Short mmCIF file of C-alpha atoms in Angstrom, two decimals:
data_model
loop_
_atom_site.label_atom_id
_atom_site.label_comp_id
_atom_site.label_asym_id
_atom_site.label_seq_id
_atom_site.Cartn_x
_atom_site.Cartn_y
_atom_site.Cartn_z
CA MET N 805 12.96 -30.32 31.48
CA ILE N 806 12.41 -27.19 29.43
CA LYS N 807 14.20 -27.07 26.10
CA ASN N 808 14.94 -23.76 24.40
CA THR N 809 15.70 -23.45 20.72
CA LYS N 810 16.34 -20.32 18.69
CA GLU N 811 16.40 -20.11 14.91
CA ILE N 812 17.45 -17.01 13.02
CA LYS N 813 16.79 -16.46 9.31
CA GLY N 814 18.12 -13.15 8.08
CA LYS N 815 16.54 -10.53 10.30
CA ASP N 816 13.64 -12.77 11.37
CA PHE N 817 13.83 -15.14 14.31
CA ASP N 818 11.91 -17.85 16.16
CA VAL N 819 12.20 -18.64 19.86
CA THR N 820 10.64 -21.96 20.94
CA ARG N 821 10.20 -23.44 24.40
CA SER N 822 8.72 -26.87 25.09
CA ALA N 823 7.21 -28.02 28.39
CA ASP N 824 3.62 -29.13 28.96
CA GLU N 825 2.79 -26.85 26.03
CA VAL N 826 4.88 -25.65 23.14
CA ARG N 827 5.30 -21.89 22.93
CA ASN N 828 6.89 -20.17 19.97
CA LEU N 829 7.65 -16.48 19.44
CA SER N 830 8.33 -15.53 15.83
CA PHE N 831 9.40 -12.16 14.45
CA LYS N 832 9.10 -10.77 10.92
CA ASN N 833 11.46 -7.90 10.40
CA HIS N 834 9.87 -6.70 7.15
CA ILE N 835 6.53 -6.25 8.93
CA CYS N 836 7.98 -4.52 12.02
CA ILE N 837 7.55 -0.74 12.02
CA GLY N 838 10.12 0.01 14.72
CA CYS N 839 7.58 1.54 17.11
CA GLY N 840 9.27 0.18 20.25
CA ILE N 841 6.01 -0.81 21.98
CA CYS N 842 7.36 -4.33 22.52
CA GLU N 843 10.53 -2.99 24.16
CA SER N 844 8.73 -0.57 26.47
CA THR N 845 6.14 -3.10 27.65
CA CYS N 846 8.23 -6.29 28.01
CA PRO N 847 7.93 -7.20 31.73
CA VAL N 848 11.39 -8.81 31.89
CA GLY N 849 13.36 -6.43 29.66
CA ALA N 850 14.10 -9.12 27.09
CA ILE N 851 13.44 -7.01 24.01
CA ASP N 852 15.77 -4.44 22.57
CA LEU N 853 14.79 -2.05 19.79
CA GLY N 854 17.54 -2.05 17.20
CA ASP N 855 19.63 1.08 16.71
CA VAL N 856 17.32 2.42 14.00
CA ALA N 857 18.32 6.01 14.72
CA THR N 858 21.72 5.51 13.12
CA ASN N 859 20.42 4.41 9.74
CA ALA N 860 21.63 6.24 6.67
CA ARG N 861 19.22 8.61 4.96
CA ALA N 862 17.17 6.80 2.36
CA LYS N 863 16.25 8.34 -0.95
CA VAL N 864 13.16 10.46 -0.42
CA ASP N 865 10.92 11.99 -3.04
CA VAL N 866 7.94 14.07 -1.97
CA TYR N 867 5.05 14.89 -4.22
CA PHE N 868 1.61 16.42 -3.90
CA SER N 869 -1.23 15.05 -5.99
CA GLY N 870 -3.40 18.14 -5.84
CA HIS N 871 -5.91 16.46 -3.54
CA ASP N 872 -5.95 18.53 -0.38
CA LYS N 873 -5.62 15.40 1.76
CA ILE N 874 -2.62 13.92 0.01
CA ALA N 875 0.99 14.79 0.71
CA GLN N 876 2.45 11.36 0.14
CA ASN N 877 6.09 10.68 0.64
CA ILE N 878 7.83 8.03 -1.44
CA ASN N 879 10.81 6.49 0.32
CA GLU N 880 12.97 3.42 0.23
CA PRO N 881 12.35 1.12 3.21
CA VAL N 882 14.86 1.20 6.03
CA ASP N 883 16.56 -2.21 5.89
CA LEU N 884 18.02 -3.01 9.30
CA GLN N 885 17.40 -5.25 12.26
CA LYS N 886 14.62 -3.53 14.19
CA VAL N 887 14.12 -5.86 17.18
CA ASN N 888 16.31 -8.25 19.12
CA VAL N 889 15.08 -10.69 21.78
CA ASN N 890 17.28 -12.02 24.58
CA GLU N 891 16.35 -15.70 24.65
CA ASP N 892 17.75 -16.17 28.14
CA LYS N 893 15.45 -13.48 29.55
CA CYS N 894 12.34 -14.08 27.46
CA VAL N 895 9.62 -16.03 29.29
CA LEU N 896 7.34 -16.22 26.24
CA CYS N 897 4.50 -14.51 28.08
CA GLY N 898 3.11 -13.07 24.85
CA MET N 899 2.97 -9.45 26.01
CA CYS N 900 4.96 -8.22 22.99
CA SER N 901 2.81 -10.25 20.62
CA GLY N 902 -0.48 -9.04 22.07
CA LEU N 903 0.56 -5.39 22.07
CA CYS N 904 2.30 -5.26 18.68
CA PRO N 905 0.03 -3.11 16.48
CA VAL N 906 1.12 -4.81 13.25
CA ASP N 907 1.58 -8.44 14.33
CA ALA N 908 5.29 -8.49 13.60
CA LEU N 909 5.73 -10.55 16.78
CA VAL N 910 3.49 -13.60 17.00
CA LEU N 911 3.32 -15.94 19.98
CA THR N 912 1.77 -19.34 19.36
CA ILE N 913 0.75 -21.90 21.97
CA ASP N 914 0.70 -25.41 20.59
CA GLY N 915 0.66 -23.86 17.13
CA VAL N 916 -2.26 -21.51 17.74
CA PRO N 917 -1.58 -17.71 17.63
CA ILE N 918 -2.70 -16.01 20.83
CA ALA N 919 -4.75 -13.58 18.72
CA GLU N 920 -7.06 -16.55 18.14
CA ILE N 921 -7.24 -17.49 21.83
CA ASP N 922 -10.07 -15.81 23.76
CA GLU N 923 -8.02 -15.50 26.94
CA TYR N 924 -5.62 -13.10 25.21
CA PRO N 925 -6.53 -9.57 24.05
CA SER N 926 -6.19 -8.13 20.57
CA TYR N 927 -6.79 -4.80 18.85
CA ASN N 928 -10.13 -4.12 17.19
CA VAL N 929 -8.74 -3.08 13.81
CA TYR N 930 -9.75 -3.63 10.22
CA THR N 931 -9.47 -2.39 6.66
CA ILE N 932 -12.50 -3.09 4.49
CA ILE N 933 -13.04 -2.40 0.80
CA ASP N 934 -16.66 -2.61 -0.35
CA ASP N 935 -16.57 -4.47 -3.67
CA ASP N 936 -20.00 -3.12 -4.61
CA LYS N 937 -18.73 0.49 -4.34
CA CYS N 938 -15.17 -0.01 -5.54
CA LEU N 939 -14.40 1.51 -8.95
CA LEU N 940 -11.16 -0.46 -9.34
CA CYS N 941 -9.34 2.82 -10.00
CA GLN N 942 -6.20 1.63 -8.14
CA LYS N 943 -5.83 4.91 -6.23
CA CYS N 944 -5.68 2.99 -2.93
CA GLN N 945 -3.08 0.62 -4.36
CA ASN N 946 -0.92 3.54 -5.49
CA ALA N 947 -1.28 5.41 -2.19
CA CYS N 948 -0.64 2.49 0.18
CA PRO N 949 2.78 3.03 1.80
CA ARG N 950 3.16 -0.68 2.60
CA GLU N 951 2.04 -2.11 -0.78
CA ALA N 952 -0.64 -4.01 1.13
CA ILE N 953 -3.38 -3.49 -1.46
CA THR N 954 -3.64 -5.08 -4.89
CA ILE N 955 -6.39 -4.15 -7.32
CA LYS N 956 -6.87 -6.86 -9.89
CA ARG N 957 -8.99 -5.72 -12.80
CA GLN N 958 -10.13 -7.10 -16.11
CA LEU N 959 -10.62 -4.43 -18.74
CA PRO N 960 -13.32 -4.74 -21.41
CA ASN N 961 -12.42 -5.44 -25.02
CA ARG N 962 -12.18 -2.47 -27.35
CA VAL N 963 -14.60 -4.09 -29.77
CA ASP N 964 -17.27 -4.06 -27.06
CA LEU N 965 -16.91 -0.31 -26.51
CA VAL N 966 -17.16 1.05 -30.03
CA THR N 967 -18.53 -0.20 -33.32
CA GLY N 968 -17.86 0.82 -36.89
CA GLU N 969 -16.66 -0.22 -40.30
CA ILE N 970 -13.33 0.21 -42.04
CA GLU N 971 -11.88 -1.04 -45.31
CA VAL N 972 -8.95 -0.26 -47.59
CA ASN N 973 -9.01 -0.12 -51.36
CA GLU N 974 -5.67 -1.83 -51.92
CA GLU N 975 -5.66 -0.91 -55.60
CA GLU N 976 -5.69 2.79 -54.71
CA CYS N 977 -3.46 2.51 -51.60
CA ILE N 978 0.11 3.67 -52.26
CA ASN N 979 1.45 2.10 -49.03
CA CYS N 980 2.95 5.38 -47.85
CA GLY N 981 2.55 4.36 -44.18
CA VAL N 982 1.18 7.70 -42.99
CA CYS N 983 -1.94 6.04 -41.61
CA SER N 984 0.17 3.52 -39.68
CA GLU N 985 2.35 6.21 -38.13
CA LEU N 986 -0.65 8.28 -36.99
CA CYS N 987 -2.94 5.47 -35.83
CA PRO N 988 -3.39 6.06 -32.05
CA ALA N 989 -4.39 2.43 -31.50
CA GLU N 990 -1.47 0.98 -33.47
CA ALA N 991 -4.01 -1.02 -35.45
CA ILE N 992 -2.46 -0.52 -38.91
CA VAL N 993 0.62 -2.27 -40.24
CA VAL N 994 2.03 -1.18 -43.60
CA ASP N 995 4.84 -2.91 -45.47
CA PRO N 996 6.26 -0.44 -48.04
CA THR N 997 8.88 -2.88 -49.39
CA THR N 998 8.94 -2.75 -53.19
CA GLY N 999 7.21 -5.77 -54.61
CA GLN N 1000 5.84 -6.76 -51.19
CA GLU N 1001 3.60 -3.80 -50.47
CA SER N 1002 0.72 -4.53 -48.11
CA ILE N 1003 -1.56 -2.93 -45.55
CA VAL N 1004 -3.32 -4.76 -42.71
CA ILE N 1005 -5.84 -3.29 -40.25
CA ASP N 1006 -6.41 -5.12 -36.96
CA LYS N 1007 -10.13 -4.57 -36.31
CA ASP N 1008 -9.75 -5.82 -32.73
CA LYS N 1009 -7.54 -2.81 -32.03
CA CYS N 1010 -9.29 -0.24 -34.24
CA VAL N 1011 -11.33 2.36 -32.36
CA TYR N 1012 -12.80 3.93 -35.50
CA CYS N 1013 -11.38 7.35 -34.75
CA LEU N 1014 -11.15 8.02 -38.53
CA VAL N 1015 -7.65 9.52 -38.31
CA CYS N 1016 -6.44 7.17 -41.04
CA LYS N 1017 -9.34 8.11 -43.32
CA LYS N 1018 -8.67 11.82 -42.88
CA VAL N 1019 -4.93 11.61 -43.46
CA CYS N 1020 -4.87 9.24 -46.45
CA PRO N 1021 -3.50 11.25 -49.42
CA VAL N 1022 -5.34 9.13 -52.00
CA ASN N 1023 -8.61 8.50 -50.13
CA ALA N 1024 -7.99 4.76 -50.15
CA ILE N 1025 -9.47 4.22 -46.68
CA LYS N 1026 -13.19 4.22 -46.04
CA ALA N 1027 -14.31 4.21 -42.42
CA VAL N 1028 -17.27 5.15 -40.27
CA CYS N 1029 -17.85 5.09 -36.53
CA ARG N 1030 -21.37 3.85 -35.92
CA SER N 1031 -21.22 4.68 -32.22
CA CYS N 1032 -20.43 8.31 -33.00
CA SER N 1033 -22.80 8.69 -35.94
CA TYR N 1034 -25.82 6.70 -34.87
CA GLY N 1035 -25.52 6.37 -31.12
CA GLU N 1036 -24.67 3.41 -28.93
CA TYR N 1037 -27.81 1.44 -29.68
CA ASP N 1038 -25.96 -1.73 -30.58
CA LEU N 1039 -23.53 -1.77 -27.62
CA ASP N 1040 -24.16 -3.92 -24.54
CA PRO N 1041 -23.43 -1.77 -21.46
CA GLU N 1042 -22.57 -4.88 -19.45
CA LEU N 1043 -19.65 -5.60 -21.76
CA ALA N 1044 -18.24 -2.13 -21.10
CA LYS N 1045 -17.83 -2.66 -17.37
CA VAL N 1046 -14.43 -3.02 -15.71
CA LYS N 1047 -14.42 -6.14 -13.55
CA GLY N 1048 -12.07 -7.22 -10.81
CA SER N 1049 -11.46 -7.32 -7.09
CA ALA N 1050 -9.52 -5.64 -4.29
CA ILE N 1051 -7.12 -7.72 -2.22
CA ILE N 1052 -5.74 -6.58 1.14
CA GLU N 1053 -2.71 -8.31 2.64
CA ASP N 1054 -3.47 -7.95 6.34
CA ALA N 1055 0.07 -8.89 7.33
CA LEU N 1056 1.38 -5.69 5.71
CA CYS N 1057 -1.53 -3.31 6.39
CA VAL N 1058 -0.91 -0.84 9.24
CA ARG N 1059 -4.40 0.79 9.14
CA CYS N 1060 -2.96 4.20 8.20
CA GLY N 1061 -6.07 5.18 6.25
CA TRP N 1062 -4.44 6.37 3.02
CA CYS N 1063 -6.73 4.04 1.07
CA GLU N 1064 -9.77 5.53 2.76
CA GLY N 1065 -8.55 9.08 2.23
CA VAL N 1066 -7.93 8.78 -1.51
CA CYS N 1067 -10.89 6.59 -2.46
CA PRO N 1068 -13.22 8.58 -4.76
CA ALA N 1069 -16.14 6.22 -4.12
CA ASP N 1070 -16.04 6.03 -0.29
CA ALA N 1071 -15.59 2.29 -0.68
CA VAL N 1072 -12.93 1.91 2.02
CA GLU N 1073 -13.31 1.89 5.79
CA VAL N 1074 -10.36 1.70 8.19
CA LYS N 1075 -10.36 1.18 11.96
CA LYS N 1076 -7.14 2.15 13.74
CA PRO N 1077 -5.90 0.69 17.04
CA PHE N 1078 -5.02 4.01 18.68
CA GLU N 1079 -6.42 7.50 19.00
CA GLY N 1080 -4.19 10.38 19.98
CA THR N 1081 -2.07 13.24 18.71
CA LEU N 1082 1.10 13.81 16.72
CA VAL N 1083 3.02 17.04 17.35
CA VAL N 1084 6.22 18.17 15.63
CA ASP N 1085 8.17 20.92 17.42
CA GLN N 1086 9.48 22.89 14.44
CA ASP N 1087 11.95 24.79 16.66
CA LYS N 1088 13.65 21.52 17.64
CA CYS N 1089 13.37 19.79 14.26
CA GLY N 1090 16.68 19.52 12.46
CA THR N 1091 15.11 18.30 9.18
CA CYS N 1092 17.36 15.24 9.14
CA GLY N 1093 14.56 13.21 7.62
CA ALA N 1094 14.95 10.17 9.89
CA CYS N 1095 11.26 10.29 10.82
CA VAL N 1096 10.27 10.58 7.17
CA ASP N 1097 12.30 7.49 6.32
CA LEU N 1098 10.99 5.32 9.14
CA CYS N 1099 7.31 6.32 9.26
CA PRO N 1100 5.33 3.27 8.09
CA CYS N 1101 2.35 5.42 7.14
CA ASN N 1102 3.92 8.20 5.06
CA ALA N 1103 2.33 10.55 7.57
CA LEU N 1104 5.47 12.69 7.69
CA ALA N 1105 6.92 14.44 4.65
CA PHE N 1106 8.98 17.40 3.52
CA PRO N 1107 7.21 20.27 1.73
CA ILE N 1108 7.72 20.81 -1.98
CA SER N 1109 11.12 22.29 -2.76
CA GLU N 1110 10.98 25.86 -4.03
CA GLY N 1111 14.02 25.36 -6.22
CA PRO N 1112 17.55 23.95 -6.41
CA GLY N 1113 19.45 24.45 -3.18
CA SER N 1114 16.39 25.44 -1.16
CA ARG N 1115 16.51 24.21 2.43
CA MET N 1116 13.69 22.17 3.93
CA GLU N 1117 12.94 24.06 7.14
CA HIS N 1118 10.22 21.84 8.54
CA VAL N 1119 8.44 18.52 8.28
CA ILE N 1120 4.77 18.26 7.38
CA ALA N 1121 2.66 15.96 9.55
CA SER N 1122 -0.53 14.49 8.05
CA GLU N 1123 -2.07 13.44 11.33
CA GLU N 1124 -5.11 11.82 9.72
CA TYR N 1125 -2.80 9.08 8.38
CA CYS N 1126 -0.78 8.62 11.58
CA ILE N 1127 -1.44 5.44 13.61
CA LYS N 1128 0.25 6.85 16.75
CA CYS N 1129 2.79 4.04 16.83
CA GLY N 1130 5.58 6.34 18.06
CA ALA N 1131 8.29 5.14 15.69
CA CYS N 1132 9.04 8.71 14.60
CA ALA N 1133 9.43 9.89 18.20
CA ASN N 1134 11.84 7.03 18.92
CA ILE N 1135 14.07 7.81 15.96
CA CYS N 1136 14.13 11.61 16.26
CA PRO N 1137 17.60 12.65 17.51
CA ASN N 1138 16.33 16.04 18.71
CA GLU N 1139 13.22 14.85 20.60
CA ALA N 1140 11.19 17.13 18.35
CA ILE N 1141 8.26 14.74 17.95
CA THR N 1142 5.66 13.90 20.57
CA VAL N 1143 3.16 11.10 20.01
CA THR N 1144 0.35 10.75 22.53
CA ARG N 1145 -2.07 7.83 22.68
CA THR N 1146 -5.31 8.81 24.38
CA ALA N 1147 -7.50 5.79 23.61
CA ILE N 1148 -6.96 2.14 22.63
CA ASP N 1149 -9.58 -0.11 21.08
CA ASN N 1150 -8.92 -3.67 22.19
CA THR N 1151 -10.95 -6.73 23.06
CA PRO N 1152 -11.94 -7.03 26.76
CA ILE N 1153 -9.52 -8.77 29.11
CA ASN N 1154 -9.87 -9.62 32.81
CA SER N 1155 -6.16 -9.81 33.50
CA ILE N 1156 -4.85 -6.99 35.68
CA THR N 1157 -1.40 -7.39 34.12
CA TRP N 1158 -2.72 -6.99 30.59
CA ASN N 1159 -4.94 -4.05 31.51
CA LYS N 1160 -1.96 -2.31 33.08
CA ALA N 1161 0.02 -2.93 29.90
CA PHE N 1162 -2.68 -1.29 27.76
CA ASP N 1163 -2.93 1.61 30.19
CA ALA N 1164 0.83 2.07 29.94
CA LEU N 1165 0.49 2.64 26.20
CA LYS N 1166 -1.61 5.73 26.92
CA ASN N 1167 0.84 8.51 27.60
#
């Protein structure tokens, strides 16, 4: 006797079937990109792509960084149910799981994901950050449209970067507070209260810029920067290094390549699942912005506004950051976007059914 159970938590769901083996299909809505590949390839028509085309326009802000590769679009995520599965139709074959480019649908057999089972295919994809090359600049973290990258860094102490001497002649100091107000490092605290006058310099914060010395009206502050005057002979270069690591959350990464494109040290390498083309028919485009909102890669954006009230007449496509998922083509109400997949990089599979499914993705 086969027993079916379905559990729904928010927009995520789990479908479980027990027989000689236990199969479970789970779905994570926040990972799903709304590409519709699962719907178009399901052999029994059990999957329905949610009505994402009717979502309200999210707040969109477009900016250009000056780098000729970057036209990144900041948008609020579209929060709606993207995929529904008909439990009565679903046979838990795993086709949707194996073909999902972001692993939003995961089929497990006796608790093991099919991506870890040799008999099932998977995409040859990866995002790698070379720690030896990485400068920990956080450009990849800031550019990632899915917040899949975290750069953790430990900054050196100020005292290890600059050396000097500073002292205050408290008998001459009039506690005017000018030095405190101008100190760029906020290293000076002055209490001008009558009868409680005091001045304290935090040498852990002081960068020996000498601003306080120059501005003191009574020359009560004596300071010298040894690094500036005599060179950096007494500084250990190892203590000046920024340390840390780059962390990639694979569950959120869509292999768009923004991290690779913005990295100033060529420390990132990205392998995408699909090759192909993205074409926007500007004559058909109604500039509704639905594609801009839904695109998981920020590969579609509006140009910079020329002024208040100016109309956005077209959408910019940054094809180098497109993963050819087809979500934009699905959501476009005017059929102005064409996504073509010409090649797929997946692990070998002997199944005729699976090979036909991969071939069907090439259009």
